[in-house]
mmCIF file of C-alpha atoms in Angstrom:
data_model
loop_
_atom_site.group_PDB
_atom_site.id
_atom_site.type_symbol
_atom_site.label_atom_id
_atom_site.label_comp_id
_atom_site.label_asym_id
_atom_site.label_seq_id
_atom_site.Cartn_x
_atom_site.Cartn_y
_atom_site.Cartn_z
ATOM 1 C CA UNK A 1 -50.225 -40.619 -41.081
ATOM 2 C CA UNK A 2 -52.991 -43.149 -41.515
ATOM 3 C CA UNK A 3 -52.136 -46.821 -42.034
ATOM 4 C CA UNK A 4 -52.988 -50.334 -40.919
ATOM 5 C CA UNK A 5 -56.596 -50.673 -42.002
ATOM 6 C CA UNK A 6 -55.820 -52.521 -45.216
ATOM 7 C CA UNK A 7 -52.990 -54.449 -43.589
ATOM 8 C CA UNK A 8 -55.314 -55.994 -41.047
ATOM 9 C CA UNK A 9 -57.867 -56.726 -43.767
ATOM 10 C CA UNK A 10 -55.141 -58.508 -45.726
ATOM 11 C CA UNK A 11 -54.528 -60.830 -42.800
ATOM 12 C CA UNK A 12 -51.483 -59.259 -41.199
ATOM 13 C CA UNK A 13 -51.314 -59.664 -37.452
ATOM 14 C CA UNK A 14 -51.630 -56.635 -35.141
ATOM 15 C CA UNK A 15 -47.993 -57.316 -34.109
ATOM 16 C CA UNK A 16 -46.821 -57.085 -37.705
ATOM 17 C CA UNK A 17 -48.788 -53.931 -38.412
ATOM 18 C CA UNK A 18 -47.374 -52.311 -35.266
ATOM 19 C CA UNK A 19 -43.846 -53.435 -36.121
ATOM 20 C CA UNK A 20 -44.168 -51.858 -39.579
ATOM 21 C CA UNK A 21 -45.272 -48.574 -38.051
ATOM 22 C CA UNK A 22 -42.502 -48.718 -35.465
ATOM 23 C CA UNK A 23 -39.920 -49.298 -38.242
ATOM 24 C CA UNK A 24 -41.373 -46.485 -40.338
ATOM 25 C CA UNK A 25 -41.327 -44.017 -37.446
ATOM 26 C CA UNK A 26 -37.768 -44.958 -36.491
ATOM 27 C CA UNK A 27 -36.637 -44.524 -40.110
ATOM 28 C CA UNK A 28 -38.287 -41.117 -40.397
ATOM 29 C CA UNK A 29 -36.820 -39.874 -37.110
ATOM 30 C CA UNK A 30 -33.381 -41.224 -37.953
ATOM 31 C CA UNK A 31 -33.246 -39.432 -41.294
ATOM 32 C CA UNK A 32 -35.332 -36.396 -40.358
ATOM 33 C CA UNK A 33 -35.047 -35.977 -36.582
ATOM 34 C CA UNK A 34 -37.234 -32.854 -36.397
ATOM 35 C CA UNK A 35 -40.113 -34.427 -38.298
ATOM 36 C CA UNK A 36 -43.436 -34.596 -36.500
ATOM 37 C CA UNK A 37 -45.649 -37.566 -37.188
ATOM 38 C CA UNK A 38 -49.374 -37.246 -36.571
ATOM 39 C CA UNK A 39 -50.830 -40.776 -36.446
ATOM 40 C CA UNK A 40 -54.531 -41.136 -37.077
ATOM 41 C CA UNK A 41 -55.757 -44.257 -35.340
ATOM 42 C CA UNK A 42 -57.169 -47.056 -37.455
ATOM 43 C CA UNK A 43 -60.848 -46.261 -37.832
ATOM 44 C CA UNK A 44 -63.765 -48.546 -37.125
ATOM 45 C CA UNK A 45 -65.959 -49.126 -40.139
ATOM 46 C CA UNK A 46 -69.156 -51.091 -40.830
ATOM 47 C CA UNK A 47 -67.580 -53.350 -43.436
ATOM 48 C CA UNK A 48 -64.610 -54.245 -41.233
ATOM 49 C CA UNK A 49 -66.312 -54.279 -37.860
ATOM 50 C CA UNK A 50 -65.239 -57.837 -37.186
ATOM 51 C CA UNK A 51 -61.612 -56.666 -37.412
ATOM 52 C CA UNK A 52 -62.094 -53.797 -34.928
ATOM 53 C CA UNK A 53 -60.530 -55.708 -31.979
ATOM 54 C CA UNK A 54 -57.313 -56.191 -33.983
ATOM 55 C CA UNK A 55 -57.325 -52.529 -35.007
ATOM 56 C CA UNK A 56 -57.725 -51.558 -31.342
ATOM 57 C CA UNK A 57 -54.692 -53.632 -30.447
ATOM 58 C CA UNK A 58 -52.575 -51.822 -33.034
ATOM 59 C CA UNK A 59 -53.958 -48.452 -31.985
ATOM 60 C CA UNK A 60 -53.113 -49.039 -28.337
ATOM 61 C CA UNK A 61 -49.540 -50.059 -29.128
ATOM 62 C CA UNK A 62 -49.001 -47.178 -31.533
ATOM 63 C CA UNK A 63 -50.403 -44.748 -28.964
ATOM 64 C CA UNK A 64 -47.883 -45.977 -26.366
ATOM 65 C CA UNK A 65 -45.037 -45.602 -28.844
ATOM 66 C CA UNK A 66 -46.118 -42.158 -30.039
ATOM 67 C CA UNK A 67 -46.425 -40.859 -26.455
ATOM 68 C CA UNK A 68 -42.708 -41.618 -25.970
ATOM 69 C CA UNK A 69 -41.672 -39.162 -28.680
ATOM 70 C CA UNK A 70 -42.339 -35.468 -28.067
ATOM 71 C CA UNK A 71 -42.414 -34.769 -31.793
ATOM 72 C CA UNK A 72 -45.253 -37.175 -32.461
ATOM 73 C CA UNK A 73 -49.007 -36.967 -31.896
ATOM 74 C CA UNK A 74 -51.653 -39.703 -31.679
ATOM 75 C CA UNK A 75 -55.213 -38.830 -32.772
ATOM 76 C CA UNK A 76 -57.995 -41.188 -31.753
ATOM 77 C CA UNK A 77 -60.478 -41.187 -34.639
ATOM 78 C CA UNK A 78 -62.899 -43.716 -33.163
ATOM 79 C CA UNK A 79 -64.844 -41.207 -31.003
ATOM 80 C CA UNK A 80 -65.782 -39.248 -34.146
ATOM 81 C CA UNK A 81 -67.092 -42.432 -35.874
ATOM 82 C CA UNK A 82 -68.737 -44.561 -33.156
ATOM 83 C CA UNK A 83 -72.303 -43.764 -32.230
ATOM 84 C CA UNK A 84 -73.965 -43.906 -28.827
ATOM 85 C CA UNK A 85 -74.551 -47.607 -29.375
ATOM 86 C CA UNK A 86 -70.771 -48.209 -29.804
ATOM 87 C CA UNK A 87 -71.182 -49.090 -33.481
ATOM 88 C CA UNK A 88 -69.801 -47.188 -36.509
ATOM 89 C CA UNK A 89 -72.266 -44.576 -37.721
ATOM 90 C CA UNK A 90 -73.221 -45.768 -41.160
ATOM 91 C CA UNK A 91 -74.155 -42.266 -42.317
ATOM 92 C CA UNK A 92 -70.436 -41.308 -42.186
ATOM 93 C CA UNK A 93 -69.559 -43.880 -44.854
ATOM 94 C CA UNK A 94 -69.965 -44.409 -48.525
ATOM 95 C CA UNK A 95 -72.238 -47.317 -49.562
ATOM 96 C CA UNK A 96 -69.253 -49.750 -49.358
ATOM 97 C CA UNK A 97 -69.207 -49.269 -45.568
ATOM 98 C CA UNK A 98 -65.425 -48.858 -45.667
ATOM 99 C CA UNK A 99 -64.577 -45.442 -47.111
ATOM 100 C CA UNK A 100 -65.831 -42.359 -45.366
ATOM 101 C CA UNK A 101 -68.017 -39.836 -47.112
ATOM 102 C CA UNK A 102 -67.825 -36.020 -46.828
ATOM 103 C CA UNK A 103 -69.539 -36.112 -43.407
ATOM 104 C CA UNK A 104 -66.960 -38.601 -42.109
ATOM 105 C CA UNK A 105 -64.083 -36.443 -43.286
ATOM 106 C CA UNK A 106 -65.739 -33.336 -41.858
ATOM 107 C CA UNK A 107 -65.615 -35.093 -38.447
ATOM 108 C CA UNK A 108 -61.941 -35.809 -38.951
ATOM 109 C CA UNK A 109 -61.336 -32.182 -39.881
ATOM 110 C CA UNK A 110 -62.843 -31.158 -36.534
ATOM 111 C CA UNK A 111 -60.559 -33.599 -34.730
ATOM 112 C CA UNK A 112 -57.455 -32.466 -36.585
ATOM 113 C CA UNK A 113 -58.012 -28.711 -36.496
ATOM 114 C CA UNK A 114 -56.649 -28.213 -32.972
ATOM 115 C CA UNK A 115 -53.793 -30.648 -33.588
ATOM 116 C CA UNK A 116 -52.695 -28.960 -36.763
ATOM 117 C CA UNK A 117 -53.109 -25.469 -35.389
ATOM 118 C CA UNK A 118 -50.585 -26.352 -32.635
ATOM 119 C CA UNK A 119 -47.956 -27.416 -35.176
ATOM 120 C CA UNK A 120 -45.383 -24.809 -36.128
ATOM 121 C CA UNK A 121 -44.800 -24.180 -39.788
ATOM 122 C CA UNK A 122 -42.386 -22.072 -41.809
ATOM 123 C CA UNK A 123 -43.393 -18.533 -42.841
ATOM 124 C CA UNK A 124 -45.339 -18.524 -46.095
ATOM 125 C CA UNK A 125 -46.935 -21.898 -45.574
ATOM 126 C CA UNK A 126 -50.603 -21.902 -46.541
ATOM 127 C CA UNK A 127 -52.979 -21.085 -43.704
ATOM 128 C CA UNK A 128 -55.628 -23.737 -44.365
ATOM 129 C CA UNK A 129 -55.442 -27.496 -44.101
ATOM 130 C CA UNK A 130 -58.161 -29.672 -45.585
ATOM 131 C CA UNK A 131 -58.743 -33.399 -45.355
ATOM 132 C CA UNK A 132 -60.742 -34.591 -48.277
ATOM 133 C CA UNK A 133 -62.173 -37.952 -49.259
ATOM 134 C CA UNK A 134 -62.721 -37.122 -52.933
ATOM 135 C CA UNK A 135 -60.005 -39.564 -53.969
ATOM 136 C CA UNK A 136 -59.764 -43.221 -52.928
ATOM 137 C CA UNK A 137 -57.663 -42.097 -49.934
ATOM 138 C CA UNK A 138 -57.649 -38.985 -47.733
ATOM 139 C CA UNK A 139 -55.283 -36.200 -48.657
ATOM 140 C CA UNK A 140 -54.314 -33.024 -46.876
ATOM 141 C CA UNK A 141 -54.660 -30.187 -49.296
ATOM 142 C CA UNK A 142 -52.744 -27.087 -48.340
ATOM 143 C CA UNK A 143 -54.766 -24.083 -49.472
ATOM 144 C CA UNK A 144 -54.679 -20.402 -48.869
ATOM 145 C CA UNK A 145 -58.454 -20.020 -48.851
ATOM 146 C CA UNK A 146 -61.352 -22.427 -48.430
ATOM 147 C CA UNK A 147 -64.790 -22.297 -46.988
ATOM 148 C CA UNK A 148 -65.049 -26.072 -46.677
ATOM 149 C CA UNK A 149 -61.910 -26.555 -44.623
ATOM 150 C CA UNK A 150 -60.793 -25.307 -41.266
ATOM 151 C CA UNK A 151 -58.498 -22.309 -40.855
ATOM 152 C CA UNK A 152 -55.347 -22.763 -38.830
#
């Protein structure tokens, strides 16, 4: 689950963005109690760098909430994006400085591989997960074979 980036850019406060996630998670767990949410932290990006402190506030609060539920997992994406200088690595982004390119998503695949491999799935579920940035938003594609994605 990735959310909050556009909300902050639209002027919503970190408190509102967190409250929306909290409400979403509660609703999911109420209706589908065995559902596991994997929350990808709001990413730092060159074009929204000035909003990074607000994103960090949301991320910290979501992490605290997620850690209270054994079904849920928090994945910190910032380490895969920030360079040694503490700034977003521009080579991981498309020219707009907001959306990640294939290299950026490849980094996320590396982060998510161990998380997804630990998740149980029903028999017959495809054995490969792939995060792709080919569309305007990332999508997990469930595939049976792929050389560009990670096996689980």
